[in-house]
mmCIF file of C-alpha atoms in Angstrom:
data_model
loop_
_atom_site.group_PDB
_atom_site.id
_atom_site.type_symbol
_atom_site.label_atom_id
_atom_site.label_comp_id
_atom_site.label_asym_id
_atom_site.label_seq_id
_atom_site.Cartn_x
_atom_site.Cartn_y
_atom_site.Cartn_z
ATOM 1 C CA UNK O 1 11.018 -9.238 -2.312
ATOM 2 C CA UNK O 2 8.711 -7.321 0.004
ATOM 3 C CA UNK O 3 9.803 -3.853 1.073
ATOM 4 C CA UNK O 4 8.842 -2.626 4.556
ATOM 5 C CA UNK O 5 8.285 1.063 5.362
ATOM 6 C CA UNK O 6 10.194 2.039 2.221
ATOM 7 C CA UNK O 7 10.144 1.768 -1.604
ATOM 8 C CA UNK O 8 7.401 4.210 -2.587
ATOM 9 C CA UNK O 9 10.042 6.698 -3.825
ATOM 10 C CA UNK O 10 12.556 4.020 -4.807
ATOM 11 C CA UNK O 11 11.713 4.042 -8.506
ATOM 12 C CA UNK O 12 15.208 3.189 -9.735
ATOM 13 C CA UNK O 13 15.744 0.600 -6.977
ATOM 14 C CA UNK O 14 12.583 -1.321 -7.887
ATOM 15 C CA UNK O 15 13.531 -1.108 -11.602
ATOM 16 C CA UNK O 16 16.922 -2.620 -10.745
ATOM 17 C CA UNK O 17 15.239 -5.418 -8.763
ATOM 18 C CA UNK O 18 12.957 -6.077 -11.753
ATOM 19 C CA UNK O 19 15.971 -6.308 -14.067
ATOM 20 C CA UNK O 20 17.489 -8.899 -11.712
ATOM 21 C CA UNK O 21 14.351 -10.965 -12.088
ATOM 22 C CA UNK O 22 13.042 -10.262 -8.603
ATOM 23 C CA UNK O 23 9.289 -9.935 -8.069
ATOM 24 C CA UNK O 24 8.743 -6.966 -5.770
ATOM 25 C CA UNK O 25 5.855 -5.943 -3.454
ATOM 26 C CA UNK O 26 6.201 -2.475 -2.034
ATOM 27 C CA UNK O 27 4.663 -1.729 1.396
ATOM 28 C CA UNK O 28 5.102 1.812 2.560
ATOM 29 C CA UNK O 29 3.270 4.691 4.209
ATOM 30 C CA UNK O 30 5.281 7.681 3.012
ATOM 31 C CA UNK O 31 4.050 10.216 0.549
ATOM 32 C CA UNK O 32 4.360 8.930 -3.050
ATOM 33 C CA UNK O 33 5.987 10.839 -5.901
ATOM 34 C CA UNK O 34 4.191 11.546 -9.145
ATOM 35 C CA UNK O 35 5.516 8.219 -10.523
ATOM 36 C CA UNK O 36 4.914 4.996 -8.648
ATOM 37 C CA UNK O 37 7.502 2.121 -8.543
ATOM 38 C CA UNK O 38 6.813 -0.788 -10.924
ATOM 39 C CA UNK O 39 6.265 -3.488 -8.337
ATOM 40 C CA UNK O 40 3.948 -6.483 -8.628
ATOM 41 C CA UNK O 41 1.884 -4.599 -6.058
ATOM 42 C CA UNK O 42 2.327 -1.169 -4.469
ATOM 43 C CA UNK O 43 0.588 -0.953 -1.065
ATOM 44 C CA UNK O 44 0.459 2.534 0.467
ATOM 45 C CA UNK O 45 -2.660 4.192 1.886
ATOM 46 C CA UNK O 46 -1.372 7.609 0.765
ATOM 47 C CA UNK O 47 -1.476 6.743 -2.928
ATOM 48 C CA UNK O 48 -3.762 9.135 -4.831
ATOM 49 C CA UNK O 49 -7.266 7.694 -5.270
ATOM 50 C CA UNK O 50 -6.559 4.916 -2.765
ATOM 51 C CA UNK O 51 -9.804 3.302 -1.629
ATOM 52 C CA UNK O 52 -8.467 2.330 1.746
ATOM 53 C CA UNK O 53 -10.468 4.281 4.328
ATOM 54 C CA UNK O 54 -7.559 5.215 6.680
ATOM 55 C CA UNK O 55 -4.385 6.861 5.290
ATOM 56 C CA UNK O 56 -2.396 7.248 8.568
ATOM 57 C CA UNK O 57 -1.163 3.706 9.117
ATOM 58 C CA UNK O 58 2.434 3.298 10.223
ATOM 59 C CA UNK O 59 4.794 1.308 8.002
ATOM 60 C CA UNK O 60 4.340 -1.683 10.310
ATOM 61 C CA UNK O 61 0.585 -1.196 10.080
ATOM 62 C CA UNK O 62 0.675 -1.501 6.280
ATOM 63 C CA UNK O 63 2.624 -4.749 6.645
ATOM 64 C CA UNK O 64 0.103 -5.976 9.166
ATOM 65 C CA UNK O 65 -2.765 -5.317 6.762
ATOM 66 C CA UNK O 66 -0.955 -7.306 4.092
ATOM 67 C CA UNK O 67 -0.552 -10.218 6.515
ATOM 68 C CA UNK O 68 -4.177 -9.946 7.464
ATOM 69 C CA UNK O 69 -5.296 -9.963 3.809
ATOM 70 C CA UNK O 70 -3.149 -13.015 3.062
ATOM 71 C CA UNK O 71 -4.502 -14.809 6.129
ATOM 72 C CA UNK O 72 -8.110 -14.122 5.091
ATOM 73 C CA UNK O 73 -7.335 -15.210 1.519
ATOM 74 C CA UNK O 74 -5.909 -18.542 2.824
ATOM 75 C CA UNK O 75 -8.842 -18.851 5.267
ATOM 76 C CA UNK O 76 -6.556 -18.985 8.269
ATOM 77 C CA UNK O 77 -7.829 -18.399 11.779
ATOM 78 C CA UNK O 78 -7.711 -14.735 12.875
ATOM 79 C CA UNK O 79 -5.294 -15.583 15.713
ATOM 80 C CA UNK O 80 -2.642 -16.325 13.044
ATOM 81 C CA UNK O 81 -2.249 -12.595 12.330
ATOM 82 C CA UNK O 82 -3.645 -11.037 15.513
ATOM 83 C CA UNK O 83 -0.801 -12.650 17.509
ATOM 84 C CA UNK O 84 1.571 -10.056 16.029
ATOM 85 C CA UNK O 85 -0.330 -7.091 17.415
ATOM 86 C CA UNK O 86 2.237 -6.545 20.174
ATOM 87 C CA UNK O 87 4.950 -5.877 17.629
ATOM 88 C CA UNK O 88 2.621 -3.849 15.392
ATOM 89 C CA UNK O 89 1.737 -1.769 18.501
ATOM 90 C CA UNK O 90 5.442 -1.076 19.240
ATOM 91 C CA UNK O 91 6.018 0.018 15.627
ATOM 92 C CA UNK O 92 2.908 2.184 15.464
ATOM 93 C CA UNK O 93 3.753 4.126 18.628
ATOM 94 C CA UNK O 94 7.430 4.387 17.655
ATOM 95 C CA UNK O 95 6.584 5.814 14.212
ATOM 96 C CA UNK O 96 4.739 8.715 15.851
ATOM 97 C CA UNK O 97 1.702 8.384 13.596
ATOM 98 C CA UNK O 98 -1.684 9.752 14.798
ATOM 99 C CA UNK O 99 -3.133 7.371 17.410
ATOM 100 C CA UNK O 100 -6.639 7.681 16.083
ATOM 101 C CA UNK O 101 -8.995 5.374 14.132
ATOM 102 C CA UNK O 102 -7.351 2.078 13.173
ATOM 103 C CA UNK O 103 -4.012 3.051 14.799
ATOM 104 C CA UNK O 104 -5.820 3.525 18.101
ATOM 105 C CA UNK O 105 -7.364 0.024 17.877
ATOM 106 C CA UNK O 106 -3.956 -1.503 16.953
ATOM 107 C CA UNK O 107 -2.276 0.263 19.897
ATOM 108 C CA UNK O 108 -5.016 -0.456 22.467
ATOM 109 C CA UNK O 109 -5.132 -4.190 21.680
ATOM 110 C CA UNK O 110 -1.363 -4.460 21.166
ATOM 111 C CA UNK O 111 -0.655 -2.993 24.636
ATOM 112 C CA UNK O 112 -2.960 -5.599 26.164
ATOM 113 C CA UNK O 113 -0.996 -8.288 24.329
ATOM 114 C CA UNK O 114 2.311 -6.868 25.620
ATOM 115 C CA UNK O 115 0.938 -7.007 29.156
ATOM 116 C CA UNK O 116 0.463 -10.763 28.837
ATOM 117 C CA UNK O 117 4.239 -11.138 28.322
ATOM 118 C CA UNK O 118 3.737 -13.542 25.404
ATOM 119 C CA UNK O 119 6.916 -12.167 23.903
ATOM 120 C CA UNK O 120 9.673 -12.839 26.450
ATOM 121 C CA UNK O 121 12.101 -10.479 24.695
ATOM 122 C CA UNK O 122 9.772 -7.534 25.194
ATOM 123 C CA UNK O 123 9.236 -8.562 28.832
ATOM 124 C CA UNK O 124 12.941 -8.650 29.628
ATOM 125 C CA UNK O 125 13.549 -5.387 27.860
ATOM 126 C CA UNK O 126 10.802 -3.771 29.986
ATOM 127 C CA UNK O 127 12.384 -5.207 33.141
ATOM 128 C CA UNK O 128 15.898 -4.114 32.194
ATOM 129 C CA UNK O 129 14.592 -0.553 31.794
ATOM 130 C CA UNK O 130 12.940 -0.731 35.206
ATOM 131 C CA UNK O 131 9.363 -0.384 33.967
ATOM 132 C CA UNK O 132 6.668 -2.254 35.858
ATOM 133 C CA UNK O 133 3.635 -0.987 33.925
ATOM 134 C CA UNK O 134 2.915 -0.962 30.216
ATOM 135 C CA UNK O 135 1.445 2.035 28.383
ATOM 136 C CA UNK O 136 2.072 4.174 25.353
ATOM 137 C CA UNK O 137 4.497 6.408 27.306
ATOM 138 C CA UNK O 138 6.626 3.461 28.365
ATOM 139 C CA UNK O 139 6.824 2.379 24.744
ATOM 140 C CA UNK O 140 7.592 5.897 23.465
ATOM 141 C CA UNK O 141 10.311 6.795 25.974
ATOM 142 C CA UNK O 142 11.530 3.371 27.156
ATOM 143 C CA UNK O 143 11.248 0.642 24.586
ATOM 144 C CA UNK O 144 11.245 2.503 21.281
ATOM 145 C CA UNK O 145 14.551 4.399 21.818
ATOM 146 C CA UNK O 146 16.349 1.142 22.646
ATOM 147 C CA UNK O 147 14.964 -0.687 19.624
ATOM 148 C CA UNK O 148 15.735 2.270 17.360
ATOM 149 C CA UNK O 149 19.218 2.563 18.825
ATOM 150 C CA UNK O 150 20.089 -0.852 17.389
ATOM 151 C CA UNK O 151 19.424 0.261 13.850
ATOM 152 C CA UNK O 152 20.873 3.699 14.366
ATOM 153 C CA UNK O 153 24.165 2.299 15.691
ATOM 154 C CA UNK O 154 24.316 -0.383 12.975
ATOM 155 C CA UNK O 155 23.076 -3.473 14.844
ATOM 156 C CA UNK O 156 19.465 -3.834 13.767
ATOM 157 C CA UNK O 157 19.719 -7.648 13.835
ATOM 158 C CA UNK O 158 19.996 -7.664 17.611
ATOM 159 C CA UNK O 159 16.574 -6.084 18.018
ATOM 160 C CA UNK O 160 15.135 -8.668 15.653
ATOM 161 C CA UNK O 161 16.821 -11.529 17.529
ATOM 162 C CA UNK O 162 15.378 -10.230 20.837
ATOM 163 C CA UNK O 163 11.858 -10.653 19.562
ATOM 164 C CA UNK O 164 12.228 -14.058 17.941
ATOM 165 C CA UNK O 165 14.764 -16.035 19.991
ATOM 166 C CA UNK O 166 13.556 -18.566 22.508
ATOM 167 C CA UNK O 167 16.784 -18.742 24.443
ATOM 168 C CA UNK O 168 16.508 -17.041 27.825
ATOM 169 C CA UNK O 169 20.274 -16.512 28.113
ATOM 170 C CA UNK O 170 20.360 -14.855 24.669
ATOM 171 C CA UNK O 171 17.389 -12.684 25.566
ATOM 172 C CA UNK O 172 19.179 -11.362 28.693
ATOM 173 C CA UNK O 173 22.357 -10.662 26.719
ATOM 174 C CA UNK O 174 20.444 -8.910 23.943
ATOM 175 C CA UNK O 175 18.488 -6.763 26.397
ATOM 176 C CA UNK O 176 21.817 -5.600 27.931
ATOM 177 C CA UNK O 177 23.118 -4.898 24.418
ATOM 178 C CA UNK O 178 20.098 -2.779 23.571
ATOM 179 C CA UNK O 179 20.610 -0.680 26.702
ATOM 180 C CA UNK O 180 24.286 -0.212 25.787
ATOM 181 C CA UNK O 181 23.468 0.763 22.214
ATOM 182 C CA UNK O 182 21.051 3.365 23.546
ATOM 183 C CA UNK O 183 23.692 4.779 25.828
ATOM 184 C CA UNK O 184 26.145 5.078 22.896
ATOM 185 C CA UNK O 185 23.398 6.616 20.774
ATOM 186 C CA UNK O 186 22.815 9.269 23.482
ATOM 187 C CA UNK O 187 26.526 10.115 23.695
ATOM 188 C CA UNK O 188 26.811 10.394 19.889
ATOM 189 C CA UNK O 189 23.666 12.459 19.678
ATOM 190 C CA UNK O 190 24.899 14.819 22.408
ATOM 191 C CA UNK O 191 28.209 15.408 20.525
ATOM 192 C CA UNK O 192 26.483 16.139 17.210
ATOM 193 C CA UNK O 193 23.974 18.475 18.855
ATOM 194 C CA UNK O 194 26.821 20.485 20.341
ATOM 195 C CA UNK O 195 28.643 20.631 16.974
ATOM 196 C CA UNK O 196 25.427 21.610 15.180
ATOM 197 C CA UNK O 197 24.554 24.387 17.586
ATOM 198 C CA UNK O 198 28.066 25.733 17.386
ATOM 199 C CA UNK O 199 27.792 25.807 13.577
ATOM 200 C CA UNK O 200 24.372 27.478 13.709
ATOM 201 C CA UNK O 201 25.460 30.198 16.108
ATOM 202 C CA UNK O 202 28.719 30.883 14.170
ATOM 203 C CA UNK O 203 27.039 31.322 10.835
ATOM 204 C CA UNK O 204 23.703 32.788 12.057
ATOM 205 C CA UNK O 205 21.801 29.867 10.435
ATOM 206 C CA UNK O 206 18.900 30.484 12.841
ATOM 207 C CA UNK O 207 18.028 33.630 10.873
ATOM 208 C CA UNK O 208 17.309 31.691 7.671
ATOM 209 C CA UNK O 209 13.981 30.199 6.677
ATOM 210 C CA UNK O 210 15.358 26.690 7.145
ATOM 211 C CA UNK O 211 18.500 25.386 8.873
ATOM 212 C CA UNK O 212 20.535 23.128 6.611
ATOM 213 C CA UNK O 213 23.806 21.728 7.990
ATOM 214 C CA UNK O 214 26.229 19.254 6.457
ATOM 215 C CA UNK O 215 29.386 17.768 7.950
ATOM 216 C CA UNK O 216 31.740 14.790 7.591
ATOM 217 C CA UNK O 217 31.771 12.371 10.515
ATOM 218 C CA UNK O 218 28.190 12.830 11.623
ATOM 219 C CA UNK O 219 26.524 9.485 12.311
ATOM 220 C CA UNK O 220 23.771 8.605 9.783
ATOM 221 C CA UNK O 221 21.739 6.881 12.450
ATOM 222 C CA UNK O 222 21.205 9.779 14.839
ATOM 223 C CA UNK O 223 21.053 12.943 12.730
ATOM 224 C CA UNK O 224 17.292 12.600 12.398
ATOM 225 C CA UNK O 225 16.971 12.841 16.176
ATOM 226 C CA UNK O 226 19.380 15.791 16.187
ATOM 227 C CA UNK O 227 17.373 17.526 13.466
ATOM 228 C CA UNK O 228 14.282 17.132 15.613
ATOM 229 C CA UNK O 229 16.019 18.730 18.586
ATOM 230 C CA UNK O 230 17.418 21.560 16.440
ATOM 231 C CA UNK O 231 13.921 22.267 15.146
ATOM 232 C CA UNK O 232 12.529 22.289 18.678
ATOM 233 C CA UNK O 233 15.318 24.612 19.903
ATOM 234 C CA UNK O 234 15.125 27.186 17.113
ATOM 235 C CA UNK O 235 11.493 26.742 15.998
ATOM 236 C CA UNK O 236 12.732 26.414 12.460
ATOM 237 C CA UNK O 237 12.552 23.493 9.966
ATOM 238 C CA UNK O 238 15.946 21.824 9.736
ATOM 239 C CA UNK O 239 17.852 19.296 7.578
ATOM 240 C CA UNK O 240 21.064 17.684 8.812
ATOM 241 C CA UNK O 241 23.330 15.858 6.357
ATOM 242 C CA UNK O 242 26.317 13.541 6.605
ATOM 243 C CA UNK O 243 29.043 13.985 3.987
ATOM 244 C CA UNK O 244 30.671 10.907 2.617
ATOM 245 C CA UNK O 245 32.384 10.285 -0.744
ATOM 246 C CA UNK O 246 30.951 13.457 -2.300
ATOM 247 C CA UNK O 247 27.349 12.566 -1.242
ATOM 248 C CA UNK O 248 25.330 14.358 1.442
ATOM 249 C CA UNK O 249 22.640 12.182 3.024
ATOM 250 C CA UNK O 250 20.445 13.001 5.942
ATOM 251 C CA UNK O 251 17.131 13.766 7.541
ATOM 252 C CA UNK O 252 14.908 16.763 8.096
ATOM 253 C CA UNK O 253 12.169 17.808 10.500
ATOM 254 C CA UNK O 254 9.597 20.502 9.991
ATOM 255 C CA UNK O 255 7.249 22.747 11.945
ATOM 256 C CA UNK O 256 3.519 23.139 11.879
ATOM 257 C CA UNK O 257 2.520 25.141 8.811
ATOM 258 C CA UNK O 258 5.300 23.958 6.505
ATOM 259 C CA UNK O 259 4.965 20.788 4.400
ATOM 260 C CA UNK O 260 8.596 19.756 4.118
ATOM 261 C CA UNK O 261 7.832 17.108 1.555
ATOM 262 C CA UNK O 262 6.183 19.749 -0.715
ATOM 263 C CA UNK O 263 9.180 21.981 -0.208
ATOM 264 C CA UNK O 264 11.493 19.193 -1.394
ATOM 265 C CA UNK O 265 9.223 18.603 -4.389
ATOM 266 C CA UNK O 266 9.658 22.275 -5.304
ATOM 267 C CA UNK O 267 13.490 21.990 -5.335
ATOM 268 C CA UNK O 268 13.748 18.358 -6.482
ATOM 269 C CA UNK O 269 16.110 19.215 -9.360
ATOM 270 C CA UNK O 270 18.854 19.862 -6.816
ATOM 271 C CA UNK O 271 18.379 16.461 -5.167
ATOM 272 C CA UNK O 272 19.281 12.880 -6.045
ATOM 273 C CA UNK O 273 16.653 11.239 -3.828
ATOM 274 C CA UNK O 274 14.120 12.288 -1.198
ATOM 275 C CA UNK O 275 11.025 11.034 0.529
ATOM 276 C CA UNK O 276 8.975 11.280 3.677
ATOM 277 C CA UNK O 277 6.083 13.187 5.138
ATOM 278 C CA UNK O 278 5.011 16.779 5.691
ATOM 279 C CA UNK O 279 6.849 16.809 9.043
ATOM 280 C CA UNK O 280 9.835 14.553 8.342
ATOM 281 C CA UNK O 281 11.968 13.563 5.408
ATOM 282 C CA UNK O 282 15.039 11.840 4.107
ATOM 283 C CA UNK O 283 17.321 13.531 1.576
ATOM 284 C CA UNK O 284 20.317 12.651 -0.595
ATOM 285 C CA UNK O 285 22.268 14.972 -2.928
ATOM 286 C CA UNK O 286 25.711 15.555 -4.368
ATOM 287 C CA UNK O 287 27.941 17.799 -2.268
ATOM 288 C CA UNK O 288 28.493 20.003 -5.278
ATOM 289 C CA UNK O 289 24.734 20.802 -5.286
ATOM 290 C CA UNK O 290 24.537 21.591 -1.547
ATOM 291 C CA UNK O 291 24.770 25.366 -1.745
ATOM 292 C CA UNK O 292 22.318 25.456 -4.669
ATOM 293 C CA UNK O 293 19.889 23.310 -2.650
ATOM 294 C CA UNK O 294 20.184 25.505 0.437
ATOM 295 C CA UNK O 295 19.531 28.678 -1.579
ATOM 296 C CA UNK O 296 16.620 27.116 -3.512
ATOM 297 C CA UNK O 297 14.773 25.735 -0.493
ATOM 298 C CA UNK O 298 15.202 28.951 1.465
ATOM 299 C CA UNK O 299 13.850 30.921 -1.483
ATOM 300 C CA UNK O 300 10.883 28.531 -1.836
ATOM 301 C CA UNK O 301 9.949 28.894 1.867
ATOM 302 C CA UNK O 302 10.281 32.657 1.499
ATOM 303 C CA UNK O 303 7.461 32.615 -1.108
ATOM 304 C CA UNK O 304 5.074 30.944 1.383
ATOM 305 C CA UNK O 305 4.876 34.134 3.425
ATOM 306 C CA UNK O 306 4.756 32.177 6.638
ATOM 307 C CA UNK O 307 4.174 34.337 9.695
ATOM 308 C CA UNK O 308 6.673 34.050 12.510
ATOM 309 C CA UNK O 309 6.277 30.571 13.982
ATOM 310 C CA UNK O 310 5.814 30.404 17.733
ATOM 311 C CA UNK O 311 5.332 27.316 19.902
ATOM 312 C CA UNK O 312 1.744 26.803 20.910
ATOM 313 C CA UNK O 313 0.581 24.691 23.883
ATOM 314 C CA UNK O 314 -3.034 23.675 23.534
ATOM 315 C CA UNK O 315 -4.546 23.556 27.043
ATOM 316 C CA UNK O 316 -7.359 21.111 27.687
ATOM 317 C CA UNK O 317 -8.602 22.560 31.014
ATOM 318 C CA UNK O 318 -7.823 24.897 33.857
ATOM 319 C CA UNK O 319 -7.816 23.297 37.332
ATOM 320 C CA UNK O 320 -6.968 24.315 40.862
ATOM 321 C CA UNK O 321 -5.031 22.260 43.374
ATOM 322 C CA UNK O 322 -8.121 21.677 45.556
ATOM 323 C CA UNK O 323 -9.832 20.029 42.493
ATOM 324 C CA UNK O 324 -7.027 17.477 41.997
ATOM 325 C CA UNK O 325 -6.889 14.057 43.650
ATOM 326 C CA UNK O 326 -4.856 10.886 43.029
ATOM 327 C CA UNK O 327 -8.111 9.139 42.017
ATOM 328 C CA UNK O 328 -8.970 11.751 39.392
ATOM 329 C CA UNK O 329 -5.458 11.728 37.937
ATOM 330 C CA UNK O 330 -5.573 7.947 37.654
ATOM 331 C CA UNK O 331 -8.899 8.194 35.800
ATOM 332 C CA UNK O 332 -7.025 9.972 32.963
ATOM 333 C CA UNK O 333 -5.523 6.616 32.002
ATOM 334 C CA UNK O 334 -8.947 5.658 30.597
ATOM 335 C CA UNK O 335 -8.106 8.004 27.649
ATOM 336 C CA UNK O 336 -5.015 6.029 26.682
ATOM 337 C CA UNK O 337 -3.202 5.180 24.518
ATOM 338 C CA UNK O 338 -1.746 8.677 24.331
ATOM 339 C CA UNK O 339 0.373 9.788 21.380
ATOM 340 C CA UNK O 340 0.217 11.821 18.215
ATOM 341 C CA UNK O 341 -3.294 13.368 17.714
ATOM 342 C CA UNK O 342 -4.357 11.990 21.091
ATOM 343 C CA UNK O 343 -1.973 13.792 23.378
ATOM 344 C CA UNK O 344 -1.846 13.432 27.140
ATOM 345 C CA UNK O 345 -4.231 16.064 28.585
ATOM 346 C CA UNK O 346 -2.590 19.433 29.263
ATOM 347 C CA UNK O 347 -3.741 21.440 32.319
ATOM 348 C CA UNK O 348 -3.026 24.929 33.508
ATOM 349 C CA UNK O 349 -2.920 25.854 37.182
ATOM 350 C CA UNK O 350 -2.693 29.565 38.032
ATOM 351 C CA UNK O 351 -1.383 31.733 40.847
ATOM 352 C CA UNK O 352 0.874 29.191 42.519
ATOM 353 C CA UNK O 353 3.678 30.368 44.849
ATOM 354 C CA UNK O 354 7.155 28.941 44.354
ATOM 355 C CA UNK O 355 8.277 27.330 47.621
ATOM 356 C CA UNK O 356 11.366 25.627 46.269
ATOM 357 C CA UNK O 357 13.192 25.738 42.966
ATOM 358 C CA UNK O 358 16.415 24.109 41.752
ATOM 359 C CA UNK O 359 18.094 22.727 38.608
ATOM 360 C CA UNK O 360 18.994 19.066 38.610
ATOM 361 C CA UNK O 361 21.005 16.633 36.428
ATOM 362 C CA UNK O 362 23.898 19.108 35.793
ATOM 363 C CA UNK O 363 21.437 21.995 35.301
ATOM 364 C CA UNK O 364 19.440 20.286 32.590
ATOM 365 C CA UNK O 365 16.095 19.790 34.360
ATOM 366 C CA UNK O 366 13.873 21.841 36.733
ATOM 367 C CA UNK O 367 12.501 20.712 40.102
ATOM 368 C CA UNK O 368 9.802 22.775 41.835
ATOM 369 C CA UNK O 369 7.566 22.748 44.852
ATOM 370 C CA UNK O 370 4.533 25.043 44.449
ATOM 371 C CA UNK O 371 1.765 26.068 46.812
ATOM 372 C CA UNK O 372 -1.802 27.400 46.658
ATOM 373 C CA UNK O 373 -3.190 28.333 50.132
ATOM 374 C CA UNK O 374 -2.817 25.087 52.103
ATOM 375 C CA UNK O 375 -2.171 22.724 49.181
ATOM 376 C CA UNK O 376 1.146 22.044 47.455
ATOM 377 C CA UNK O 377 2.313 20.140 44.430
ATOM 378 C CA UNK O 378 5.696 19.056 43.063
ATOM 379 C CA UNK O 379 6.639 19.724 39.462
ATOM 380 C CA UNK O 380 9.408 18.438 37.172
ATOM 381 C CA UNK O 381 10.401 20.311 34.002
ATOM 382 C CA UNK O 382 12.584 18.191 31.671
ATOM 383 C CA UNK O 383 14.944 20.409 29.725
ATOM 384 C CA UNK O 384 13.803 23.497 31.660
ATOM 385 C CA UNK O 385 16.774 23.843 33.991
ATOM 386 C CA UNK O 386 17.540 27.351 32.672
ATOM 387 C CA UNK O 387 14.298 28.610 34.218
ATOM 388 C CA UNK O 388 16.161 28.913 37.538
ATOM 389 C CA UNK O 389 17.730 32.041 36.100
ATOM 390 C CA UNK O 390 14.325 33.752 35.670
ATOM 391 C CA UNK O 391 12.377 32.550 38.675
ATOM 392 C CA UNK O 392 12.955 32.588 42.467
ATOM 393 C CA UNK O 393 11.323 31.472 45.680
ATOM 394 C CA UNK O 394 8.179 33.578 46.382
ATOM 395 C CA UNK O 395 7.293 34.251 42.770
ATOM 396 C CA UNK O 396 3.653 33.696 41.759
ATOM 397 C CA UNK O 397 3.396 31.615 38.579
ATOM 398 C CA UNK O 398 0.990 29.938 36.170
ATOM 399 C CA UNK O 399 2.108 26.426 35.212
ATOM 400 C CA UNK O 400 1.175 24.200 32.261
ATOM 401 C CA UNK O 401 1.731 20.473 31.921
ATOM 402 C CA UNK O 402 0.557 16.910 32.438
ATOM 403 C CA UNK O 403 -0.688 15.584 35.775
ATOM 404 C CA UNK O 404 1.018 12.380 36.830
ATOM 405 C CA UNK O 405 1.313 10.020 39.773
ATOM 406 C CA UNK O 406 4.807 9.811 41.300
ATOM 407 C CA UNK O 407 5.274 6.574 43.186
ATOM 408 C CA UNK O 408 8.350 6.579 45.465
ATOM 409 C CA UNK O 409 9.048 4.207 48.322
ATOM 410 C CA UNK O 410 5.442 2.993 48.176
ATOM 411 C CA UNK O 411 4.066 6.508 48.559
ATOM 412 C CA UNK O 412 1.937 8.009 45.761
ATOM 413 C CA UNK O 413 1.863 11.807 45.178
ATOM 414 C CA UNK O 414 0.573 14.025 42.440
ATOM 415 C CA UNK O 415 3.210 15.612 40.197
ATOM 416 C CA UNK O 416 3.037 18.064 37.323
ATOM 417 C CA UNK O 417 5.206 17.203 34.306
ATOM 418 C CA UNK O 418 5.883 20.803 33.384
ATOM 419 C CA UNK O 419 5.726 22.044 29.793
ATOM 420 C CA UNK O 420 5.987 25.751 30.489
ATOM 421 C CA UNK O 421 5.686 28.362 33.187
ATOM 422 C CA UNK O 422 5.065 32.140 33.299
ATOM 423 C CA UNK O 423 4.767 34.682 36.051
ATOM 424 C CA UNK O 424 1.204 35.391 37.138
ATOM 425 C CA UNK O 425 -0.148 38.855 36.272
#
């Protein structure tokens, strides 16, 4: 048995497999506990004293290195393992690991392989989403959510079949299924977010050091996403749990400055199982221990004396509208693949006048037209629809975001993907 992206904290599970007579190889990239599982081999670049030179591989990257090592040992041609780089690329981007060093190489080469459409399943999934180009953003916001939705909604086999089947009819059906799973995932996620926010506001959970919520009926597959959104909304670490048969299982997300895995280490006596990274974790505990756990982890975080956490946008450069051209914006693509630790460049443009402002998509998003002397630019702010309450036509503002090319009806224009906006002094 070979584990994939799990097992480093599954001490009892590996012991059970050993007792059944199974030979186990653990491949993982999560933080190990003090005790390692007793597998035939335990492969994890984060193991203490590991001699591997790069510790930030994704789970799929660790598997790829195992395949590479086996191929070299068997003296196989390099193409026998390099042909999987398209799938390794998808997994690396989706796992939100730093796109630096070896991850950057994997992603760069993998995207080139995806562009060749060697894997027909990936090609049809791209087409069904309406994407005509391939880059890290398309993977992050187009392909990855649909693949993940299969597992989250309980149909992981369909994503696997999409990548390995040779039947064109089945590929088309599976692509449609993935899009439908993603829609259901979005609906489920929206419901849980509303319930979680209601619970937070009712009990003033946002005033605590960490938001911990638990409820029956929450879907195991999406609460990790919801936890991430709760953390982004309240700027607090959060853990969301599903209650079932007296057990609370769930996921947590952290903020910069708090190692959530270390926090769980500190209160491990209240937990049955846990694992993950500094910024994300999985947790399981008995319901009877829930209140003890909440109190213990809040008290632990209190001892860290963390200053008030505020969101920070790191700006790469200040530009003016007269300095921007379609050609220059396109040149930014040379810095790809963008992702964790290699973010899309962030620019600030100051003293722009609002010519038009409105909320779109039921008030969720923000649409702007801004002007500086004789030059104007459109801007879109996803999730910033509420800004229409604070800004009006004629206001002078400073805007921060990513510069993009918006292609519509064959016409290319420059657009700012807005991250934030403040009134000019």
